[in-house]
Coordinates of C-alpha atoms in Angstrom, one line a residue:
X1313 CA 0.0 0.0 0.0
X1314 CA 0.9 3.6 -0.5
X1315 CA 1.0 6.6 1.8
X1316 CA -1.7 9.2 0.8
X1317 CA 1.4 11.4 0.0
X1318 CA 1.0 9.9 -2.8
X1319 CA -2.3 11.1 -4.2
X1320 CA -2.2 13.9 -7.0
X1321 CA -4.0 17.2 -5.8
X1322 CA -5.8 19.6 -7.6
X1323 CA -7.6 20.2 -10.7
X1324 CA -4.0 20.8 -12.7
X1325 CA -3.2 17.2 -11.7
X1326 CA -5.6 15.2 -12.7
X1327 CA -4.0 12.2 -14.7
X1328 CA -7.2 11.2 -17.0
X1329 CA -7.8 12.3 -20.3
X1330 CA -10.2 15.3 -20.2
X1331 CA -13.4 16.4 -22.2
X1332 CA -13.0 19.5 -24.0
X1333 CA -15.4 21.2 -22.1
X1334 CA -14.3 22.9 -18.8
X1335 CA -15.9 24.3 -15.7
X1336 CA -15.4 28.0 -15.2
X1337 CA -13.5 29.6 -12.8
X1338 CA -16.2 31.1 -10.8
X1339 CA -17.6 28.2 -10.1
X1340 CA -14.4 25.8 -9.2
X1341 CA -13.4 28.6 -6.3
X1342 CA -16.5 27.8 -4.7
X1343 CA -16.0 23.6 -5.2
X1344 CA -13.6 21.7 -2.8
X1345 CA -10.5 20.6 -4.0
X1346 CA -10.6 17.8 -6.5
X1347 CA -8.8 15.2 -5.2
X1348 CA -7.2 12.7 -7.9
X1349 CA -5.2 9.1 -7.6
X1350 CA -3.7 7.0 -10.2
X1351 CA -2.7 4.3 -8.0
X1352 CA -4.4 0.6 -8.2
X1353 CA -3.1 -0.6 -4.7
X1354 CA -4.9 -0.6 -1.9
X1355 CA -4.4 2.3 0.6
X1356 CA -4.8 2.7 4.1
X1357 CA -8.1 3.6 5.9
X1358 CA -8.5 7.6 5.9
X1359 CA -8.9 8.3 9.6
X1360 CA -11.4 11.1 9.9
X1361 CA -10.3 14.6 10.9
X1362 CA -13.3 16.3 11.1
X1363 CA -16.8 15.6 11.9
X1364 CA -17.8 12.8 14.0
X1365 CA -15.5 9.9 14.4
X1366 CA -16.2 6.4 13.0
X1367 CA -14.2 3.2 12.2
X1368 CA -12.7 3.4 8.4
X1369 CA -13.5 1.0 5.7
X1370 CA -10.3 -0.3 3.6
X1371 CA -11.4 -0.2 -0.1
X1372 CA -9.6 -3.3 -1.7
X1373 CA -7.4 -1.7 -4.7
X1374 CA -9.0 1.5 -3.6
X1375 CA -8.9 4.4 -1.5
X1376 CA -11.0 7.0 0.2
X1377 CA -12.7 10.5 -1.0
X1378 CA -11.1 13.1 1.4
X1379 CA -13.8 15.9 2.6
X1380 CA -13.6 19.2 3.9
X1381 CA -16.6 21.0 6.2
X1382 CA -17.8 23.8 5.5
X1383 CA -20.5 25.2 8.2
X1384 CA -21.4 21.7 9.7
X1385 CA -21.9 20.0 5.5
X1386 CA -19.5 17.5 4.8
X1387 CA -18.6 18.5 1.4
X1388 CA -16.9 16.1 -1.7
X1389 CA -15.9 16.7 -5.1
X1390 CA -16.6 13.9 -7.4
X1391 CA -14.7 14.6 -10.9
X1392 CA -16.7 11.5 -13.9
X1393 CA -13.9 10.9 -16.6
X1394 CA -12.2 8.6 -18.4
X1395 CA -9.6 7.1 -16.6
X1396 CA -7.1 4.1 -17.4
X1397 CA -6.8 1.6 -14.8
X1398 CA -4.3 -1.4 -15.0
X1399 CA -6.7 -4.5 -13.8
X1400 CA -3.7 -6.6 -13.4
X1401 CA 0.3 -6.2 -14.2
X1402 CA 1.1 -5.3 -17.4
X1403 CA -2.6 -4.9 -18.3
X1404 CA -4.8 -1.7 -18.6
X1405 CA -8.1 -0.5 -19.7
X1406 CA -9.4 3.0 -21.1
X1407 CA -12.4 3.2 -19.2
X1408 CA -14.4 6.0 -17.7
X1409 CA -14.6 6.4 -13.7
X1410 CA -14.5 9.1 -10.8
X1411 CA -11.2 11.3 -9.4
X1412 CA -9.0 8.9 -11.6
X1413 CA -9.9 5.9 -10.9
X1414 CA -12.3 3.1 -11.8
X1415 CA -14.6 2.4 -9.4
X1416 CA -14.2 5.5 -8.1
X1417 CA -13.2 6.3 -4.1
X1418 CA -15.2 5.2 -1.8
X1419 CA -17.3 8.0 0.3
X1420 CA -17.6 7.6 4.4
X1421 CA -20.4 9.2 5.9
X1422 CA -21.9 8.8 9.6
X1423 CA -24.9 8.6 10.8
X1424 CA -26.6 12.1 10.2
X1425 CA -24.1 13.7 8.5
X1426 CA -25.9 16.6 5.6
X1427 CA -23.5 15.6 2.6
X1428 CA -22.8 17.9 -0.1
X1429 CA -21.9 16.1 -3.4
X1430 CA -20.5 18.7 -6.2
X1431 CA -20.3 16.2 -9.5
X1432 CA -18.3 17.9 -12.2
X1433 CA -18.8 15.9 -16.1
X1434 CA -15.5 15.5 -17.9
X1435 CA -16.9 12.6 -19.7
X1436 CA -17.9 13.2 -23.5
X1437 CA -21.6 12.6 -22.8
X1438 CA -23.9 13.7 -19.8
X1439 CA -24.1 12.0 -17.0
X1440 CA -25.5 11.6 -13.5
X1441 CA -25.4 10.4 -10.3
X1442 CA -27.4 7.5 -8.7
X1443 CA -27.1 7.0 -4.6
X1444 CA -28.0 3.3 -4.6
X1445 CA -29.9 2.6 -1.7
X1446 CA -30.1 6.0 0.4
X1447 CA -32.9 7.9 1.7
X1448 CA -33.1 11.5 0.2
X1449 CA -35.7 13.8 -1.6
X1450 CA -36.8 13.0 -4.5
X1451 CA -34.8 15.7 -6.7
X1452 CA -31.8 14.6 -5.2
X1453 CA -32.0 10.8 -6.2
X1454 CA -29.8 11.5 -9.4
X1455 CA -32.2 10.0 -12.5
X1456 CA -31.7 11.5 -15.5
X1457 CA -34.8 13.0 -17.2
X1458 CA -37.0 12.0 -14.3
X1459 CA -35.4 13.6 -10.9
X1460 CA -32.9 16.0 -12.6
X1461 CA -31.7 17.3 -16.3
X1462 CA -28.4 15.6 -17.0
X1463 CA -25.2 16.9 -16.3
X1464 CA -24.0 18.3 -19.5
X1465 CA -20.1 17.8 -20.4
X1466 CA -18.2 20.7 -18.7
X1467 CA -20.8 21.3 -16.4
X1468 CA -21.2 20.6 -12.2
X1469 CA -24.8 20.0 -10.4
X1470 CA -24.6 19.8 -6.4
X1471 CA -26.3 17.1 -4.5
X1472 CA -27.1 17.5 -0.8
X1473 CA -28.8 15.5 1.7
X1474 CA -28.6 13.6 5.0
X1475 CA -27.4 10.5 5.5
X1476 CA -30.7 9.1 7.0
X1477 CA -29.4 5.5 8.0
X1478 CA -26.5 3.3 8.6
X1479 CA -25.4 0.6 6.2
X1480 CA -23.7 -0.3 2.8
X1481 CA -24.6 1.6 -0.4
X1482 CA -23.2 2.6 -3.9
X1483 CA -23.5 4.8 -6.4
X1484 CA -23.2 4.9 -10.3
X1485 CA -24.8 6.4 -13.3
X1486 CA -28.4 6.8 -13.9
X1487 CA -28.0 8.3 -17.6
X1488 CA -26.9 6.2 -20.3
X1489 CA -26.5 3.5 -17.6
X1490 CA -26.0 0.5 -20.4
X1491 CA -22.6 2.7 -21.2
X1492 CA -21.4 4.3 -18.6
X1493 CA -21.4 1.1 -15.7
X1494 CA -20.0 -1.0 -18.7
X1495 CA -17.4 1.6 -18.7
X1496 CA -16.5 1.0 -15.0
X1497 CA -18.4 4.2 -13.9
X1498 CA -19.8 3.1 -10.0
X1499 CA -18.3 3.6 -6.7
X1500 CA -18.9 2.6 -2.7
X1501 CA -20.6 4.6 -0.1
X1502 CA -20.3 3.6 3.6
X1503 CA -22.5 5.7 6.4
X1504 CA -21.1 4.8 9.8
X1505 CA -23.7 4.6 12.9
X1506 CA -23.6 7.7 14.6
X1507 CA -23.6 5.7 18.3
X1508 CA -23.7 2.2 19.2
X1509 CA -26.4 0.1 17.2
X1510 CA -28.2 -3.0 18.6
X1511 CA -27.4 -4.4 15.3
X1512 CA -24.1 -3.1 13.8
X1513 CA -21.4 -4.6 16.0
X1514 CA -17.8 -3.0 16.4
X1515 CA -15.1 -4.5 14.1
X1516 CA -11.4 -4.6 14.0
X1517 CA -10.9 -4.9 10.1
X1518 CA -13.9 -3.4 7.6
X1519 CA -12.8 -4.5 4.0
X1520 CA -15.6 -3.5 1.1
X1521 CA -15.3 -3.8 -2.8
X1522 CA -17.8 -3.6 -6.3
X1523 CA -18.2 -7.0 -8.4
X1524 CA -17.9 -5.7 -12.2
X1525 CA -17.3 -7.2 -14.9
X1526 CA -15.9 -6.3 -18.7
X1527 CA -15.6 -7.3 -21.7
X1528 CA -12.5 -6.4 -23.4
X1529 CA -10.6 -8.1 -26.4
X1530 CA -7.4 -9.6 -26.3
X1531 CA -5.0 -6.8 -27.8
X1532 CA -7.4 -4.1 -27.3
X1533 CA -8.0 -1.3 -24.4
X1534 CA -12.1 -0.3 -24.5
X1535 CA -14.9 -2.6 -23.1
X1536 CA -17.4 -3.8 -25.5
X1537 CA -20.3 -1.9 -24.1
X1538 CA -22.9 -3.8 -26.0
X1539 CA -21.9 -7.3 -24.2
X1540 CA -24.9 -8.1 -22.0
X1541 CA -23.6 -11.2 -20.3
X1542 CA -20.5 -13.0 -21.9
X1543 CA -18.1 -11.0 -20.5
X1544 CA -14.7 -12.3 -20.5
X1545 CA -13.0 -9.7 -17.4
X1546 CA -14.7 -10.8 -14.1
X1547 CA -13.2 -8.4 -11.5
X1548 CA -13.4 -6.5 -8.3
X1549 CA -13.1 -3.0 -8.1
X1550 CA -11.7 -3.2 -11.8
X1551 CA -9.1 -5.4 -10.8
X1552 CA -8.4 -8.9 -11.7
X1553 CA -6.5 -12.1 -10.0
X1554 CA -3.7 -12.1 -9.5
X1555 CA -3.7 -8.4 -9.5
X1556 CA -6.6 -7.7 -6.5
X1557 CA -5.2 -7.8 -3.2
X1558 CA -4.9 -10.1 -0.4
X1559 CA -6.8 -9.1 2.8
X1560 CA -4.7 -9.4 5.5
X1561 CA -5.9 -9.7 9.2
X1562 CA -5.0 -10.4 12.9
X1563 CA -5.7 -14.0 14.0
X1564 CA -9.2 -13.1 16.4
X1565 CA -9.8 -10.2 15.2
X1566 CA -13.5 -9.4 13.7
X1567 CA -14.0 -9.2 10.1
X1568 CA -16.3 -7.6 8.1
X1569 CA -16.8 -7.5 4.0
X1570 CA -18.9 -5.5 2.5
X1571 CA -20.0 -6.3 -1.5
X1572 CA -21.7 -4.3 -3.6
X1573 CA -23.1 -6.1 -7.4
X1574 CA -23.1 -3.9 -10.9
X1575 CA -22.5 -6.7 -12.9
X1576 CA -24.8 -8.4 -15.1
X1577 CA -25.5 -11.5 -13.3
X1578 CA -25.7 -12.8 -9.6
X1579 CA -22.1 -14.2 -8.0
X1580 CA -22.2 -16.6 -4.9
X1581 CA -19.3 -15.3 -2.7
X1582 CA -17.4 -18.2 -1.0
X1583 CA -15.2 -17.7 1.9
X1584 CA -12.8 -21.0 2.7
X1585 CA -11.9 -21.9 6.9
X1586 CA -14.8 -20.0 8.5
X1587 CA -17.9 -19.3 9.2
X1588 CA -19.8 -16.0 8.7
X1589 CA -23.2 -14.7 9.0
X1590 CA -25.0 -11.6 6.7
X1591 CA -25.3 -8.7 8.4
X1592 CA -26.7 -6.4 6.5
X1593 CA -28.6 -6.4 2.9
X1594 CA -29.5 -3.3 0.8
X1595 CA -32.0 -2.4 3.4
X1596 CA -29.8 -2.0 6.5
X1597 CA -28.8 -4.2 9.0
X1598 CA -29.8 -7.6 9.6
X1599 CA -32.3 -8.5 12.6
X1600 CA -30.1 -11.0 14.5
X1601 CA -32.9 -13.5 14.7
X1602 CA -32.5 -14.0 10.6
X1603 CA -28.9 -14.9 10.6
X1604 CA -27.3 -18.1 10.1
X1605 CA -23.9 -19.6 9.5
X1606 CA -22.7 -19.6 6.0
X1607 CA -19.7 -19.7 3.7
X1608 CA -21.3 -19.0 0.5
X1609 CA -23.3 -15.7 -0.2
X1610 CA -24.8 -14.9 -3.1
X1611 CA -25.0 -11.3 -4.5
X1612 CA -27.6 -10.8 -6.9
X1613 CA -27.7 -7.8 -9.5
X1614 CA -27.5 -4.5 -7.7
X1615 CA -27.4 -5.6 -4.3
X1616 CA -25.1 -5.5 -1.4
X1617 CA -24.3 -7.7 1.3
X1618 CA -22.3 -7.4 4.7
X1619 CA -20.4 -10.6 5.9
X1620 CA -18.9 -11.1 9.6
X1621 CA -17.0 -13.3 10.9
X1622 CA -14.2 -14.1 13.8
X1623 CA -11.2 -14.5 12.0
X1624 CA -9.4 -17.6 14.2
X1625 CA -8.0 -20.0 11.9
X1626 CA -4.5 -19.2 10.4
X1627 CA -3.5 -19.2 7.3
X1628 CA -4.0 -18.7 3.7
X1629 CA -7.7 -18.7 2.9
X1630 CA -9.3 -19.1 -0.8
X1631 CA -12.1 -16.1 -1.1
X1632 CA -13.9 -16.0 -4.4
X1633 CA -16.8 -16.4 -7.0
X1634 CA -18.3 -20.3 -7.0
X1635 CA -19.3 -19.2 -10.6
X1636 CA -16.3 -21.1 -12.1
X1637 CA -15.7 -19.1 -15.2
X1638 CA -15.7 -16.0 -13.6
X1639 CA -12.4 -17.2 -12.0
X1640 CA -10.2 -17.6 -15.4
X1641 CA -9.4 -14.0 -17.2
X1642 CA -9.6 -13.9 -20.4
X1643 CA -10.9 -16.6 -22.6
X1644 CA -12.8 -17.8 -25.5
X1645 CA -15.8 -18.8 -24.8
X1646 CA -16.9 -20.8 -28.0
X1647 CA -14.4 -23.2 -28.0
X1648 CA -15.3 -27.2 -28.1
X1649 CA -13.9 -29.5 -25.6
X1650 CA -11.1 -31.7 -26.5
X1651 CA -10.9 -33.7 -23.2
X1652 CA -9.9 -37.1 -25.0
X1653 CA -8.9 -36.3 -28.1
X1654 CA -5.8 -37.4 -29.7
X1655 CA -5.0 -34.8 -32.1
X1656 CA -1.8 -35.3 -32.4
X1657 CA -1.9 -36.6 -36.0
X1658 CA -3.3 -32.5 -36.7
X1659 CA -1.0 -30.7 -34.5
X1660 CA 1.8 -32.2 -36.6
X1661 CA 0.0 -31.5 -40.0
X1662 CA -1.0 -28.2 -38.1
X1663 CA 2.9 -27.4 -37.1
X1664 CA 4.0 -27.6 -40.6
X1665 CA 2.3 -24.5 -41.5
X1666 CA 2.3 -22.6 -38.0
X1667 CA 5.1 -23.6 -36.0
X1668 CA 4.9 -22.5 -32.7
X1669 CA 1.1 -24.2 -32.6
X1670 CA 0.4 -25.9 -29.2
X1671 CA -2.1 -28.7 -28.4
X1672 CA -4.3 -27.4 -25.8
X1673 CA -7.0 -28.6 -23.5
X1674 CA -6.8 -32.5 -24.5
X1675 CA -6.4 -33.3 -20.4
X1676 CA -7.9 -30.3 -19.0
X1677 CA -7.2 -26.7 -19.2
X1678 CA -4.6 -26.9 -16.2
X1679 CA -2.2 -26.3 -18.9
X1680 CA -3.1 -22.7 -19.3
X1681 CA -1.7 -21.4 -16.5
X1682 CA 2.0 -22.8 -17.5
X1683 CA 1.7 -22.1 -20.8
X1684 CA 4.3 -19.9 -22.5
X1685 CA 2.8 -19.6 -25.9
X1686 CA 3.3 -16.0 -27.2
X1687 CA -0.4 -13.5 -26.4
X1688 CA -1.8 -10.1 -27.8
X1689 CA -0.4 -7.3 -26.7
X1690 CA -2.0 -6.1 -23.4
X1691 CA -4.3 -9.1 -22.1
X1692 CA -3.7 -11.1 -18.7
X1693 CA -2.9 -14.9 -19.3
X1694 CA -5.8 -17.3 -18.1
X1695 CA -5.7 -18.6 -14.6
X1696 CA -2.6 -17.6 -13.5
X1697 CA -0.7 -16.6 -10.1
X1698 CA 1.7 -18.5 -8.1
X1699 CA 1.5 -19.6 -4.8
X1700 CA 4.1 -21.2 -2.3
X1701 CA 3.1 -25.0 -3.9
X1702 CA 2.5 -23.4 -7.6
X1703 CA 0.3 -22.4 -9.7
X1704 CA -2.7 -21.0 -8.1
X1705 CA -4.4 -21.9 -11.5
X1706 CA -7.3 -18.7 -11.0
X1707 CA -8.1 -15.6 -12.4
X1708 CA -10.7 -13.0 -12.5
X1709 CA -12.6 -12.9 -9.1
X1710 CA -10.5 -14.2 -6.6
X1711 CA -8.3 -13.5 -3.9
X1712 CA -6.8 -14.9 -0.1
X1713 CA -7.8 -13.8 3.4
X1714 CA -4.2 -13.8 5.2
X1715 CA -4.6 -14.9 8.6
X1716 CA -1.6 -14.5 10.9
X1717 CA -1.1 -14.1 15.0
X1718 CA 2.1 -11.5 14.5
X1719 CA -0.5 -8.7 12.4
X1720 CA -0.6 -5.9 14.3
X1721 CA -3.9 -4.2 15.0
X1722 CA -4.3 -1.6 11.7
X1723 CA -1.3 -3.0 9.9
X1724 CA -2.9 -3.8 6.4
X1725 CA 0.3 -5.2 4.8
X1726 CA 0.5 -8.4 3.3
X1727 CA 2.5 -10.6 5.9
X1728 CA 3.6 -13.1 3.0
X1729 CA 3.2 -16.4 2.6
X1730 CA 1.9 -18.8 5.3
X1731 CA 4.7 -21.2 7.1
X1732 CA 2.1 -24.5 7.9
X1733 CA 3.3 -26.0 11.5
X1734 CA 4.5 -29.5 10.5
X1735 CA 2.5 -32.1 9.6
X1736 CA -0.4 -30.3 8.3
X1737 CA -0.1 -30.3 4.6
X1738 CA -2.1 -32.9 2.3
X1739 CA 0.6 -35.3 1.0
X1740 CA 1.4 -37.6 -0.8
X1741 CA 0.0 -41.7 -0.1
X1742 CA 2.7 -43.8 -1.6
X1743 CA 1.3 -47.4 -0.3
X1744 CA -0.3 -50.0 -2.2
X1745 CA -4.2 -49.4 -3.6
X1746 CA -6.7 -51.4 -2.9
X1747 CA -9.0 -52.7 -6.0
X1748 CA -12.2 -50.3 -5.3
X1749 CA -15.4 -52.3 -4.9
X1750 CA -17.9 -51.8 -7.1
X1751 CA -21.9 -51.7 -6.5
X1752 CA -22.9 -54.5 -8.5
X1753 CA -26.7 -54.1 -8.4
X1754 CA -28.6 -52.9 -12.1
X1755 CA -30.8 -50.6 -10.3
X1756 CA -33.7 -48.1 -12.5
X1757 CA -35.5 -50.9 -13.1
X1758 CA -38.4 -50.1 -10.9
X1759 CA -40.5 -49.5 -14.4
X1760 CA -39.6 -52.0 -17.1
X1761 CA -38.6 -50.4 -20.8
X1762 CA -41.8 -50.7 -23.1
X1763 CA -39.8 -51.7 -26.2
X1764 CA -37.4 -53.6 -24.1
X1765 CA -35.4 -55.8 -26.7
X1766 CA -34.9 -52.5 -28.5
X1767 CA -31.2 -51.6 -29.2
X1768 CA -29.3 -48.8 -26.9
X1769 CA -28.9 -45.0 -27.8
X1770 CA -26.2 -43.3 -28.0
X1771 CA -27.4 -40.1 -27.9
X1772 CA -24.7 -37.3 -29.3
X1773 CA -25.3 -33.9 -28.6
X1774 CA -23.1 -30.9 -28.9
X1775 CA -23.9 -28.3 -26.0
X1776 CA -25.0 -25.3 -26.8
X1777 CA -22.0 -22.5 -26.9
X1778 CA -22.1 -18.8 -25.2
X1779 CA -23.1 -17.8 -21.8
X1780 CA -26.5 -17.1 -21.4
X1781 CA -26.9 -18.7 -18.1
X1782 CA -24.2 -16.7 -16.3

């Protein structure tokens, strides 16, 4: 992580690309500082100066508006404009996003607190802004055409409101909404309780990031903003494995993650080694008498969940989509399977006219991640990421909850690699193998065949290509 020295101030410095149009003078002396940042790593929570004081959230690969008061308002400057964010090493996207980044910062509220949004366009088109989930007059709620006009390129509107209630929210575009969210435009909101609530318990770590999703050619650098669901980039906060971050904890200390969905399709959230229950939903916080133990949530389109758990079991610990494709990167979608295929009578015929051709996918698609075979220009390499036993063989939406006994409370930094106490890795059996025993009754015959001397069917289907059942 890096030091908020690092963050590039004012209006001069902003690193995006910028619309033609700009906002006059007049009316940036009155705004609050634009605050800008290039950065993709995650940075440390903003501890708040001013106003009340609450807990921070750490935004994985993300950061923190900063605010300034100004007669008891909390005021922010959100900048929309296109923005390039690498989503992994060596890989980056044009896309379109907030204060230079894509999603853009997170904004922390408590309880109560009359918020003062300025939203300056730099984007080509108009825009607005959506604040998923809050409760605020009507004008305020940021739909283009129905609540506001749209915010014309070069031009900046003002929301203001309270933050009426504690809990997780978002906010994004509600004006050419098919574009602009394919184009990465969204961002996290977090209003802290004001005082103790019966339902929101005190945490020692408060992690939150956006599921998104894009679909961007091999070679290229803009999202296809037509795609509706066969996206090929599955990623959080614009970032993919092995480029998100690990989140890295004290061994007892209490977790919670907060995950917001503006993707196209529903992702089931699995946590490996613990426990957690839901805590809060789109609505606020859970009542305590609906929660239950899981380690799978699932996020449907536009909500947001809050998971808690004690964090008591060192180690390295898998957290990721269950949806498997949406843990692989890039890839072709339309491709048959060749799980048992001896092709190597082709590849040779196929080598004599391209040389460096490789046979791929006859045992599996393992192979991928070890693969050297030459790729476009800027893509990330399927399921990749090393870990201390090898290849990690994911991609896309993944990443490990670092558990460890030495983290010192607030110290976000990756500790490294987990040292197991002896004897408790999985290895190798290297005795003799007993010859399995096999079930030897027919079974299904409780209804007899009505043609039942009738030869057997071999029925041969190929499955039906694309994703429509993401």
């Amino acid at each position: 992580m890096q030091s908020r020295r690092h963050f590039l101030r004012g209006a001069g410095t902003l690193t995006a690309a910028v619309a033609a149009a700009t906002v006059s003078k007049v009316a940036m002396a009155a705004l609050p500082e634009p605050v800008s940042q290039a950065s993709p790593n995650t940075m440390p929570p903003l501890l708040p100066r001013t106003g009340r004081p609450y807990n921070p959230v750490v935004t994985l690969n993300g950061w923190t508006l900063p605010w300034r008061m100004n007669n008891g308002v909390k005021e922010f400057h959100l900048v929309a404009e296109p923005v390039e964010r690498e989503m992994a090493p060596g890989f980056k996207a044009h896309l379109w996003g907030y204060n230079g980044q894509s999603p853009g910062p997170t904004i922390e509220v408590v309880e109560g607190d009359r918020v003062r949004v300025f939203v300056t366009n730099r984007l080509p088109e108009h825009t607005s802004v959506h604040w998923h989930g809050q409760r605020l007059p009507n004008g305020m709620d940021g739909v283009s055409g129905l609540t506001q006009k749209s915010i014309q390129p070069g031009k900046t509107y003002v929301y203001e409101f309270v933050a009426r209630r504690p809990g997780t929210f978002m906010y994004h575009p509600h004006a050419d909404e098919m574009t602009q969210m394919a184009m990465g435009m969204m961002g996290f909101w977090v209003t802290h309780p004001k005082t103790r609530h019966p339902l929101i318990e005190e945490v020692d770590r408060d992690f939150c990031f956006l599921l998104n999703a894009y679909d961007i050619d091999p070679g290229s650098y803009t999202p296809k903003i037509m795609t509706m669901l066969d996206f090929n980039l599955w990623s959080w906060n614009s970032r993919i494995f092995p480029g998100i971050d690990t989140l890295n904890v004290r061994q007892n200390d209490k977790v919670r993650i907060r995950v917001g969905n503006l993707t196209m399709t529903n992702h089931p959230i699995h946590l490996h080694g613990h426990e957690f229950t839901v805590t809060g939903t789109d609505g606020g916080p859970t009542p305590t008498g609906s929660r239950w133990p899981e380690v799978t949530a699932d996020i449907g389109v536009g909500q947001m969940r809050q998971i808690e758990f004690l964090a008591d079991e060192e180690g390295d610990w898998a957290i990721h989509c269950h949806k498997s494709h949406h843990t692989m990167n890039a890839m072709g979608h339309e491709v048959p399977t060749m799980i048992g295929v001896d092709h190597r009578g082709i590849a040779k015929q196929i080598t004599q006219l391209v040389p460096d051709y490789m046979v791929m996918g006859e045992r599996g698609m393992a192979d991928m991640g070890e693969m050297e075979m030459p790729i476009p220009d800027n893509t990330a390499r399927m399921m990749t990421g090393q870990g201390p036993f090898g290849g990690v063989e994911m991609g896309g939406m993944f990443s490990v909850l670092k558990v460890r006994k030495n983290q010192k409370p607030g110290d976000y930094k990756d500790p490294g690699w987990f040292k197991h106490p002896q004897g408790t890795v999985a290895f190798e059996y290297n005795g003799a193998l007993a010859k399995p025993a096999r079930f030897q009754s027919k079974g299904g015959q409780t209804m007899p065949r009505a043609q039942p001397d009738s030869p057997p069917v071999e029925v041969k289907v190929r499955k039906p290509v694309g994703h429509a059942d993401h």
